[in-house]
Amino acid sequence: MDLDDGTALLTDQYELTMLQAALRSGTAGRRAVFEVFARSLPAGRRYGVVAGTGRLLDAIEAFRFDAAELEFLTANGIVDDPTAHWLEKYRFSGNVWGYAEGDCYFPESPILVVEGTFAEAVLLETVALSILNHDCAIASAASRMVHAAQDRPIIEMGSRRAHERAAVASARAAYIAGFTTTSNLEAGRLYGVPTAGTSAHSFTLLHDSERHAFEAQLAALGEGTTLLVDTYDVERAVRTAVELAGPSLGAVRIDSGDLGVMARRVREQLDSLGAHDTRIVVTGDLDEYGIAALAAAPVNGYGVGTSLVTGSGAPTASLVYKLVARADGPDDDAPMRPVAKRSTGKPSRGGRKSAVRRIDAHGTAYAETVSVGEPAPGRRDRVLHVPLVRDGEIVGRESLRDARERHVRSVAELPPTALQLSKGEPAVPTEFVEGGPRT
Amino acid sequence: MDLDDGTALLTDQYELTMLQAALRSGTAGRRAVFEVFARSLPAGRRYGVVAGTGRLLDAIEAFRFDAAELEFLTANGIVDDPTAHWLEKYRFSGNVWGYAEGDCYFPESPILVVEGTFAEAVLLETVALSILNHDCAIASAASRMVHAAQDRPIIEMGSRRAHERAAVASARAAYIAGFTTTSNLEAGRLYGVPTAGTSAHSFTLLHDSERHAFEAQLAALGEGTTLLVDTYDVERAVRTAVELAGPSLGAVRIDSGDLGVMARRVREQLDSLGAHDTRIVVTGDLDEYGIAALAAAPVNGYGVGTSLVTGSGAPTASLVYKLVARADGPDDDAPMRPVAKRSTGKPSRGGRKSAVRRIDAHGTAYAETVSVGEPAPGRRDRVLHVPLVRDGEIVGRESLRDARERHVRSVAELPPTALQLSKGEPAVPTEFVEGGPRT
């Protein structure tokens, strides 16, 4: 494997061929503004969640073409020598603004604005979309699960069902959206997401009896551990577990069967054995609907895997990266012209956008106002763009904790319909208005 | 970004806590056999495609715990010192067999068999499943698209809708399944997948007119290039394109509107302008059904993005990694015992499996025969496991071309129902039989 930290080839070939053609035609240096937005949310979803911003800033910083990459590009005739020479010196020197990580978004929300020369900005399309499309999809699904679980903790355990690196990003995005822990160790090391995990069925099957397996786990991990009780017979396993660990057994995990029925039976049994504080964790093909269905069951925590890493039916956020304005000529002070595709099917709006979340007297959001030009926020309104990159320098780094706390505030501000799991309209309507002149 | 080549932390925490408990209980050294299989195919699918094997072998080779990783694990109390010491010396020394990359699979097909001590084999669960679940899902979707496209080429262009590293793996998997090229440059560099790409709408919008944009692209990329003709008005764009490039214009791309209707109009127009050899490439939210619907349209090639990288509705292959046999004691010659979970919902079959694809006199597969013990293949039958790792040494490396060619042969061997896009039963039924004694 020859994976390297560089991100410059995480790029679609057309960006480099466009660069080459623009260098030849003299348009490469025109100032340009690209925006990232979703034309719609996944069917029926009430809001989306911005995630991936921190990873994107890392990727922009690492976006340099090294000698081996340039050699690959020229040897395969993908770019000519003048273009390779230009790429050799590439570093992004423009500006990026975006919705802050963890904030909610809606259809047409301009969640990222990239400003630079056409040449430098066009090259970031793929890596920006890859990161944001994945991480926003995961965080958007995760947020629904977190609210379905109310105050119960959720462990992210989807790594085994996702690409091995996407799994790490998924754990990060889920944490931003409110998951408590992840099973993924690399997410712990790389991003500081708290990790969790105790044992699988294979551990029980390895031993000569379930009793031996439980004894081994308790000896190694202490009585605060979580014992998996559904390898053979749940009732017998719970009896054995409490017999061995005593009433201070941390938790039991149920991974199969009707989780609601099983949880009630196990709770009764635990209580009858005096293990009143032993928690019940349920796992096994849970999604936001399955979690919600267990609201009245005596469950203390959930583990979610497949549905999280697949975005619960929406594995990509359908974000696009569109040129919305460009200079009329090569000079720095050439006037900017709004541009947009005009053909059928996928229209887009020209002009660089600002966005404001309108907040009423009760602190509740009632509109996502997108304008070309400067926004005119009211007293309670929230301007949504924050600076991320200024003249090529990363200025938008923050901790995961900040993004996680922002997400709590952003959801709290939405109208109550936002938390309905049923299909419906976006919780906040997007409106386009004329903005003031940009200063 | 602190991405490294190591794969050891692409692991769920429970594998390490099980290791720690097994080291304490004296069961860590028991011989064990784990198998990877899917209980079912995605709803209605006729076959699955094995992909990711080459990447998995790279990942197994790179699966070593370095000092920083061990420090993370001990500092966070995830493992104790004896376990960290054991991990420090870890390298997989066992055996792996699997279905060869590109081959088809069915429900319960044992596509990977991992044999070693419990300790060394349990650690590979997450990385093996991550890679196979992702790559098999993509290749399985890709194969349907390839057959829907009949002999027309398909460009993979889904990178912008997938995690940035998953995108690279997707390009590789799609190529194995028969896609012609990819837009993803890193897939070109890392795996040698042929790359393609010319321009996006932003390139047209950058220029003062579509004519200027086409001139620039033709000057840089030659008249064999593909011009994108749907930024403003398709008819005008096609006229301009042929006027500038002449009848040897390589291709035009249509990315919006009713692709069948547009393709017919554009073909007529191109022919009327004498550009009989100019090809028509269509893109824009295509999946296998959209491709099939264009079978009678004058289309020369397809570009597929979102539906490919999301597995066209099945973004994970739902493969699991299960302990199926383990030794009764610590010695190398201790008898092996089949093991399986017995509780409700997710039963599995104990015992190490072999698999044979039964082939009739016409060369058509009619059964996937899975047996515990040695297979008893008939004269025409195909034994499905190939050696991948022997005593820790990678022995199963092969070229992508080999996997790609194998896929063609494997699909050709399936009954015709395999290529139906409609939902149905697996093309070949899986049957369990008693195998002979393992020698």
mmCIF file of C-alpha atoms in Angstrom, chain B residues 50-345:
data_model
loop_
_atom_site.group_PDB
_atom_site.id
_atom_site.type_symbol
_atom_site.label_atom_id
_atom_site.label_comp_id
_atom_site.label_asym_id
_atom_site.label_seq_id
_atom_site.Cartn_x
_atom_site.Cartn_y
_atom_site.Cartn_z
ATOM 1 C CA VAL B 50 -15.864 -10.205 -4.669
ATOM 2 C CA ALA B 51 -13.617 -7.140 -4.642
ATOM 3 C CA GLY B 52 -11.077 -5.684 -2.254
ATOM 4 C CA THR B 53 -8.932 -8.805 -1.941
ATOM 5 C CA GLY B 54 -5.801 -7.048 -3.198
ATOM 6 C CA ARG B 55 -6.380 -4.153 -0.842
ATOM 7 C CA LEU B 56 -6.985 -6.542 2.033
ATOM 8 C CA LEU B 57 -3.664 -8.285 1.432
ATOM 9 C CA ASP B 58 -1.927 -4.881 1.549
ATOM 10 C CA ALA B 59 -3.773 -4.091 4.773
ATOM 11 C CA ILE B 60 -2.798 -7.392 6.409
ATOM 12 C CA GLU B 61 0.828 -6.775 5.490
ATOM 13 C CA ALA B 62 0.683 -3.276 6.999
ATOM 14 C CA PHE B 63 -1.082 -4.463 10.161
ATOM 15 C CA ARG B 64 1.618 -3.672 12.755
ATOM 16 C CA PHE B 65 1.317 -1.611 15.907
ATOM 17 C CA ASP B 66 3.880 1.184 16.037
ATOM 18 C CA ALA B 67 5.060 2.956 19.156
ATOM 19 C CA ALA B 68 2.636 5.868 18.843
ATOM 20 C CA GLU B 69 -0.301 3.516 18.419
ATOM 21 C CA LEU B 70 0.722 1.435 21.437
ATOM 22 C CA GLU B 71 1.169 4.589 23.462
ATOM 23 C CA PHE B 72 -2.365 5.667 22.498
ATOM 24 C CA LEU B 73 -3.757 2.295 23.564
ATOM 25 C CA THR B 74 -2.027 2.141 26.932
ATOM 26 C CA ALA B 75 -2.364 5.831 27.810
ATOM 27 C CA ASN B 76 -6.103 5.565 27.293
ATOM 28 C CA GLY B 77 -6.422 2.350 29.274
ATOM 29 C CA ILE B 78 -7.671 0.416 26.262
ATOM 30 C CA VAL B 79 -5.138 -2.383 26.807
ATOM 31 C CA ASP B 80 -2.844 -3.289 29.694
ATOM 32 C CA ASP B 81 0.924 -3.566 29.451
ATOM 33 C CA PRO B 82 1.118 -7.324 28.772
ATOM 34 C CA THR B 83 -1.343 -6.906 25.921
ATOM 35 C CA ALA B 84 0.585 -3.942 24.527
ATOM 36 C CA HIS B 85 3.733 -6.024 24.695
ATOM 37 C CA TRP B 86 2.019 -8.796 22.732
ATOM 38 C CA LEU B 87 0.746 -6.286 20.153
ATOM 39 C CA GLU B 88 4.198 -4.825 19.702
ATOM 40 C CA LYS B 89 5.366 -8.112 18.201
ATOM 41 C CA TYR B 90 2.201 -8.776 16.262
ATOM 42 C CA ARG B 91 2.297 -9.922 12.740
ATOM 43 C CA PHE B 92 -0.266 -12.250 11.246
ATOM 44 C CA SER B 93 1.355 -15.672 10.870
ATOM 45 C CA GLY B 94 -1.667 -17.716 9.846
ATOM 46 C CA ASN B 95 -3.392 -18.694 6.622
ATOM 47 C CA VAL B 96 -6.056 -17.027 4.531
ATOM 48 C CA TRP B 97 -8.032 -18.447 1.665
ATOM 49 C CA GLY B 98 -10.688 -16.650 -0.284
ATOM 50 C CA TYR B 99 -12.800 -16.460 -3.378
ATOM 51 C CA ALA B 100 -10.565 -14.897 -6.016
ATOM 52 C CA GLU B 101 -11.102 -11.202 -6.680
ATOM 53 C CA GLY B 102 -13.672 -10.601 -9.408
ATOM 54 C CA ASP B 103 -15.437 -13.915 -8.860
ATOM 55 C CA CYS B 104 -19.164 -13.902 -8.131
ATOM 56 C CA TYR B 105 -20.628 -14.931 -4.805
ATOM 57 C CA PHE B 106 -24.007 -15.832 -3.335
ATOM 58 C CA PRO B 107 -25.687 -15.963 0.090
ATOM 59 C CA GLU B 108 -23.544 -17.909 2.582
ATOM 60 C CA SER B 109 -20.605 -18.166 0.169
ATOM 61 C CA PRO B 110 -17.543 -18.337 2.466
ATOM 62 C CA ILE B 111 -15.663 -15.659 0.564
ATOM 63 C CA LEU B 112 -12.810 -15.485 3.076
ATOM 64 C CA VAL B 113 -11.423 -18.040 5.530
ATOM 65 C CA VAL B 114 -8.897 -16.881 8.123
ATOM 66 C CA GLU B 115 -7.020 -19.489 10.144
ATOM 67 C CA GLY B 116 -4.609 -18.754 12.954
ATOM 68 C CA THR B 117 -4.590 -18.429 16.688
ATOM 69 C CA PHE B 118 -7.701 -16.742 18.029
ATOM 70 C CA ALA B 119 -5.540 -13.803 19.062
ATOM 71 C CA GLU B 120 -4.016 -13.155 15.674
ATOM 72 C CA ALA B 121 -7.159 -13.831 13.672
ATOM 73 C CA VAL B 122 -9.651 -11.895 15.786
ATOM 74 C CA LEU B 123 -7.656 -8.695 15.258
ATOM 75 C CA LEU B 124 -8.303 -8.710 11.509
ATOM 76 C CA GLU B 125 -12.099 -8.607 11.788
ATOM 77 C CA THR B 126 -12.668 -4.908 11.294
ATOM 78 C CA VAL B 127 -10.132 -4.188 8.583
ATOM 79 C CA ALA B 128 -11.164 -7.272 6.606
ATOM 80 C CA LEU B 129 -14.855 -6.448 6.825
ATOM 81 C CA SER B 130 -14.365 -2.738 6.115
ATOM 82 C CA ILE B 131 -12.472 -3.426 2.919
ATOM 83 C CA LEU B 132 -14.631 -6.300 1.685
ATOM 84 C CA ASN B 133 -17.972 -4.760 2.654
ATOM 85 C CA HIS B 134 -17.148 -1.584 0.767
ATOM 86 C CA ASP B 135 -15.427 -2.962 -2.271
ATOM 87 C CA CYS B 136 -17.855 -5.874 -2.794
ATOM 88 C CA ALA B 137 -20.809 -3.478 -2.547
ATOM 89 C CA ILE B 138 -19.331 -1.204 -5.200
ATOM 90 C CA ALA B 139 -18.240 -3.996 -7.535
ATOM 91 C CA SER B 140 -21.621 -5.719 -7.221
ATOM 92 C CA ALA B 141 -23.436 -2.556 -8.258
ATOM 93 C CA ALA B 142 -20.877 -1.816 -10.963
ATOM 94 C CA SER B 143 -21.268 -5.211 -12.573
ATOM 95 C CA ARG B 144 -24.999 -4.662 -13.057
ATOM 96 C CA MET B 145 -24.310 -1.310 -14.705
ATOM 97 C CA VAL B 146 -21.686 -2.821 -16.987
ATOM 98 C CA HIS B 147 -24.098 -5.467 -18.178
ATOM 99 C CA ALA B 148 -26.911 -2.943 -18.560
ATOM 100 C CA ALA B 149 -24.569 -0.905 -20.766
ATOM 101 C CA GLN B 150 -23.868 -3.953 -22.910
ATOM 102 C CA ASP B 151 -20.726 -3.132 -24.885
ATOM 103 C CA ARG B 152 -20.736 0.602 -24.290
ATOM 104 C CA PRO B 153 -17.982 1.958 -22.065
ATOM 105 C CA ILE B 154 -18.692 3.450 -18.648
ATOM 106 C CA ILE B 155 -16.599 6.124 -16.947
ATOM 107 C CA GLU B 156 -16.601 5.977 -13.145
ATOM 108 C CA MET B 157 -17.010 9.545 -11.883
ATOM 109 C CA GLY B 158 -18.401 9.217 -8.380
ATOM 110 C CA SER B 159 -15.483 10.569 -6.357
ATOM 111 C CA ARG B 160 -17.264 13.805 -5.506
ATOM 112 C CA ARG B 161 -20.075 11.869 -3.816
ATOM 113 C CA ALA B 162 -17.945 9.530 -1.682
ATOM 114 C CA HIS B 163 -15.444 9.751 1.142
ATOM 115 C CA GLU B 164 -12.155 10.796 -0.451
ATOM 116 C CA ARG B 165 -10.369 7.475 0.117
ATOM 117 C CA ALA B 166 -13.449 5.342 -0.454
ATOM 118 C CA ALA B 167 -13.611 7.069 -3.837
ATOM 119 C CA VAL B 168 -10.234 5.600 -4.778
ATOM 120 C CA ALA B 169 -11.316 2.124 -3.722
ATOM 121 C CA SER B 170 -14.595 2.561 -5.599
ATOM 122 C CA ALA B 171 -12.755 3.344 -8.818
ATOM 123 C CA ARG B 172 -10.676 0.206 -8.368
ATOM 124 C CA ALA B 173 -13.711 -1.990 -7.635
ATOM 125 C CA ALA B 174 -15.657 -0.570 -10.574
ATOM 126 C CA TYR B 175 -12.739 -1.295 -12.885
ATOM 127 C CA ILE B 176 -12.650 -4.916 -11.735
ATOM 128 C CA ALA B 177 -16.355 -5.164 -12.519
ATOM 129 C CA GLY B 178 -15.835 -3.834 -16.042
ATOM 130 C CA PHE B 179 -15.951 -0.041 -15.952
ATOM 131 C CA THR B 180 -13.619 1.348 -18.599
ATOM 132 C CA THR B 181 -12.056 4.341 -16.884
ATOM 133 C CA THR B 182 -12.304 6.523 -13.790
ATOM 134 C CA SER B 183 -12.148 10.249 -13.179
ATOM 135 C CA ASN B 184 -10.160 9.604 -9.982
ATOM 136 C CA LEU B 185 -6.485 10.406 -10.415
ATOM 137 C CA GLU B 186 -5.309 8.637 -7.287
ATOM 138 C CA ALA B 187 -6.888 5.418 -8.564
ATOM 139 C CA GLY B 188 -4.777 5.903 -11.659
ATOM 140 C CA ARG B 189 -1.580 6.449 -9.719
ATOM 141 C CA LEU B 190 -2.120 3.834 -7.010
ATOM 142 C CA TYR B 191 -3.760 1.038 -8.989
ATOM 143 C CA GLY B 192 -3.203 1.824 -12.647
ATOM 144 C CA VAL B 193 -6.896 2.269 -13.430
ATOM 145 C CA PRO B 194 -7.132 4.229 -16.721
ATOM 146 C CA THR B 195 -8.299 7.789 -16.084
ATOM 147 C CA ALA B 196 -10.539 10.126 -18.058
ATOM 148 C CA GLY B 197 -12.026 13.593 -17.860
ATOM 149 C CA THR B 198 -12.143 16.832 -19.803
ATOM 150 C CA SER B 199 -14.276 19.680 -18.455
ATOM 151 C CA ALA B 200 -17.193 20.791 -16.281
ATOM 152 C CA HIS B 201 -19.766 23.540 -16.677
ATOM 153 C CA SER B 202 -17.548 25.871 -14.690
ATOM 154 C CA PHE B 203 -15.081 25.909 -17.565
ATOM 155 C CA THR B 204 -17.707 27.209 -19.973
ATOM 156 C CA LEU B 205 -18.957 29.733 -17.425
ATOM 157 C CA LEU B 206 -15.427 30.974 -16.824
ATOM 158 C CA HIS B 207 -15.127 32.147 -20.401
ATOM 159 C CA ASP B 208 -16.821 35.137 -22.007
ATOM 160 C CA SER B 209 -18.725 32.808 -24.311
ATOM 161 C CA GLU B 210 -19.237 29.121 -24.901
ATOM 162 C CA ARG B 211 -17.345 29.552 -28.163
ATOM 163 C CA HIS B 212 -14.309 30.865 -26.316
ATOM 164 C CA ALA B 213 -14.485 27.989 -23.867
ATOM 165 C CA PHE B 214 -14.660 25.385 -26.638
ATOM 166 C CA GLU B 215 -11.782 27.049 -28.497
ATOM 167 C CA ALA B 216 -9.704 26.974 -25.339
ATOM 168 C CA GLN B 217 -10.444 23.328 -24.667
ATOM 169 C CA LEU B 218 -9.764 22.275 -28.262
ATOM 170 C CA ALA B 219 -6.489 24.209 -28.292
ATOM 171 C CA ALA B 220 -5.342 22.505 -25.101
ATOM 172 C CA LEU B 221 -6.739 18.995 -25.491
ATOM 173 C CA GLY B 222 -7.104 18.546 -29.247
ATOM 174 C CA GLU B 223 -10.138 17.830 -31.369
ATOM 175 C CA GLY B 224 -10.412 14.317 -29.979
ATOM 176 C CA THR B 225 -11.661 15.797 -26.693
ATOM 177 C CA THR B 226 -15.190 15.663 -25.282
ATOM 178 C CA LEU B 227 -17.058 18.976 -25.250
ATOM 179 C CA LEU B 228 -19.782 19.517 -22.648
ATOM 180 C CA VAL B 229 -22.733 20.904 -24.582
ATOM 181 C CA ASP B 230 -25.488 21.560 -22.052
ATOM 182 C CA THR B 231 -24.388 24.700 -20.238
ATOM 183 C CA TYR B 232 -26.763 26.969 -22.163
ATOM 184 C CA ASP B 233 -28.511 25.643 -25.278
ATOM 185 C CA VAL B 234 -27.572 22.186 -26.503
ATOM 186 C CA GLU B 235 -28.383 22.722 -30.176
ATOM 187 C CA ARG B 236 -26.347 25.895 -30.392
ATOM 188 C CA ALA B 237 -23.497 24.280 -28.482
ATOM 189 C CA VAL B 238 -23.348 21.299 -30.828
ATOM 190 C CA ARG B 239 -23.310 23.617 -33.836
ATOM 191 C CA THR B 240 -20.488 25.658 -32.342
ATOM 192 C CA ALA B 241 -18.582 22.529 -31.368
ATOM 193 C CA VAL B 242 -18.593 21.036 -34.850
ATOM 194 C CA GLU B 243 -17.903 24.406 -36.442
ATOM 195 C CA LEU B 244 -14.769 24.747 -34.292
ATOM 196 C CA ALA B 245 -13.530 21.162 -34.189
ATOM 197 C CA GLY B 246 -14.737 19.854 -37.503
ATOM 198 C CA PRO B 247 -16.177 16.381 -38.016
ATOM 199 C CA SER B 248 -13.337 14.733 -36.150
ATOM 200 C CA LEU B 249 -14.563 16.111 -32.831
ATOM 201 C CA GLY B 250 -14.155 13.232 -30.380
ATOM 202 C CA ALA B 251 -17.347 13.432 -28.385
ATOM 203 C CA VAL B 252 -19.988 15.636 -26.861
ATOM 204 C CA ARG B 253 -21.282 15.160 -23.322
ATOM 205 C CA ILE B 254 -24.874 15.732 -22.210
ATOM 206 C CA ASP B 255 -25.389 16.000 -18.446
ATOM 207 C CA SER B 256 -29.023 17.099 -18.051
ATOM 208 C CA GLY B 257 -32.491 16.868 -19.499
ATOM 209 C CA ASP B 258 -34.110 13.706 -20.849
ATOM 210 C CA LEU B 259 -30.948 11.944 -21.901
ATOM 211 C CA GLY B 260 -32.663 9.644 -24.437
ATOM 212 C CA VAL B 261 -34.465 12.466 -26.177
ATOM 213 C CA MET B 262 -31.415 14.687 -26.110
ATOM 214 C CA ALA B 263 -29.141 11.937 -27.432
ATOM 215 C CA ARG B 264 -31.413 11.335 -30.422
ATOM 216 C CA ARG B 265 -31.598 15.036 -31.260
ATOM 217 C CA VAL B 266 -27.879 15.507 -30.880
ATOM 218 C CA ARG B 267 -27.124 12.412 -32.987
ATOM 219 C CA GLU B 268 -29.306 13.749 -35.781
ATOM 220 C CA GLN B 269 -27.688 17.135 -35.551
ATOM 221 C CA LEU B 270 -24.160 15.707 -35.501
ATOM 222 C CA ASP B 271 -24.936 13.514 -38.502
ATOM 223 C CA SER B 272 -26.472 16.446 -40.355
ATOM 224 C CA LEU B 273 -23.257 18.369 -39.716
ATOM 225 C CA GLY B 274 -21.185 15.470 -41.032
ATOM 226 C CA ALA B 275 -19.807 14.556 -37.607
ATOM 227 C CA HIS B 276 -20.760 10.897 -37.961
ATOM 228 C CA ASP B 277 -17.892 9.678 -35.819
ATOM 229 C CA THR B 278 -18.392 12.130 -32.982
ATOM 230 C CA ARG B 279 -19.518 10.106 -30.002
ATOM 231 C CA ILE B 280 -22.229 10.999 -27.506
ATOM 232 C CA VAL B 281 -21.494 10.522 -23.814
ATOM 233 C CA VAL B 282 -24.312 10.910 -21.326
ATOM 234 C CA THR B 283 -24.006 11.556 -17.600
ATOM 235 C CA GLY B 284 -26.247 12.756 -14.815
ATOM 236 C CA ASP B 285 -27.809 10.600 -12.100
ATOM 237 C CA LEU B 286 -27.518 7.380 -14.097
ATOM 238 C CA ASP B 287 -27.862 4.010 -12.438
ATOM 239 C CA GLU B 288 -28.238 0.528 -13.946
ATOM 240 C CA TYR B 289 -31.918 1.163 -14.707
ATOM 241 C CA GLY B 290 -31.211 4.525 -16.341
ATOM 242 C CA ILE B 291 -28.468 2.915 -18.403
ATOM 243 C CA ALA B 292 -30.741 0.072 -19.498
ATOM 244 C CA ALA B 293 -33.450 2.559 -20.475
ATOM 245 C CA LEU B 294 -30.994 4.138 -22.904
ATOM 246 C CA ALA B 295 -30.148 0.862 -24.662
ATOM 247 C CA ALA B 296 -31.939 1.937 -27.838
ATOM 248 C CA ALA B 297 -30.727 5.532 -27.735
ATOM 249 C CA PRO B 298 -27.756 6.617 -29.855
ATOM 250 C CA VAL B 299 -25.413 6.779 -26.900
ATOM 251 C CA ASN B 300 -21.757 5.793 -27.137
ATOM 252 C CA GLY B 301 -20.780 5.887 -23.508
ATOM 253 C CA TYR B 302 -21.985 6.561 -19.994
ATOM 254 C CA GLY B 303 -20.596 8.353 -16.995
ATOM 255 C CA VAL B 304 -21.820 7.093 -13.633
ATOM 256 C CA GLY B 305 -21.211 8.771 -10.308
ATOM 257 C CA THR B 306 -23.458 8.778 -7.264
ATOM 258 C CA SER B 307 -25.203 5.468 -7.865
ATOM 259 C CA LEU B 308 -21.871 3.680 -8.289
ATOM 260 C CA VAL B 309 -20.196 4.946 -5.125
ATOM 261 C CA THR B 310 -23.342 4.334 -3.068
ATOM 262 C CA GLY B 311 -23.686 0.762 -4.327
ATOM 263 C CA SER B 312 -26.924 1.708 -6.095
ATOM 264 C CA GLY B 313 -29.039 1.328 -2.984
ATOM 265 C CA ALA B 314 -26.779 -1.179 -1.221
ATOM 266 C CA PRO B 315 -23.757 0.756 0.085
ATOM 267 C CA THR B 316 -22.491 -2.159 2.150
ATOM 268 C CA ALA B 317 -22.352 -5.854 1.315
ATOM 269 C CA SER B 318 -23.489 -6.914 4.827
ATOM 270 C CA LEU B 319 -20.613 -9.343 5.141
ATOM 271 C CA VAL B 320 -19.875 -10.676 8.623
ATOM 272 C CA TYR B 321 -16.737 -12.232 10.177
ATOM 273 C CA LYS B 322 -17.642 -15.189 12.327
ATOM 274 C CA LEU B 323 -15.718 -17.700 14.407
ATOM 275 C CA VAL B 324 -16.746 -21.085 12.976
ATOM 276 C CA ALA B 325 -14.230 -23.440 14.581
ATOM 277 C CA ARG B 326 -11.648 -23.385 17.338
ATOM 278 C CA ALA B 327 -9.340 -25.823 19.095
ATOM 279 C CA ASP B 328 -10.406 -27.494 22.301
ATOM 280 C CA GLY B 329 -7.110 -26.621 23.928
ATOM 281 C CA PRO B 330 -3.891 -24.673 23.509
ATOM 282 C CA ASP B 331 -1.831 -27.276 21.647
ATOM 283 C CA ASP B 332 -1.271 -27.132 17.911
ATOM 284 C CA ASP B 333 -2.754 -30.603 17.528
ATOM 285 C CA ALA B 334 -5.778 -30.055 19.767
ATOM 286 C CA PRO B 335 -8.933 -31.160 17.954
ATOM 287 C CA MET B 336 -10.927 -28.431 16.219
ATOM 288 C CA ARG B 337 -14.547 -27.962 17.276
ATOM 289 C CA PRO B 338 -17.213 -26.327 15.092
ATOM 290 C CA VAL B 339 -18.856 -23.428 16.936
ATOM 291 C CA ALA B 340 -21.857 -21.229 16.221
ATOM 292 C CA LYS B 341 -24.098 -18.757 17.964
ATOM 293 C CA ARG B 342 -27.379 -20.382 18.872
ATOM 294 C CA SER B 343 -29.681 -17.541 19.870
ATOM 295 C CA THR B 344 -32.517 -16.185 17.774
ATOM 296 C CA GLY B 345 -32.345 -13.995 14.733
#
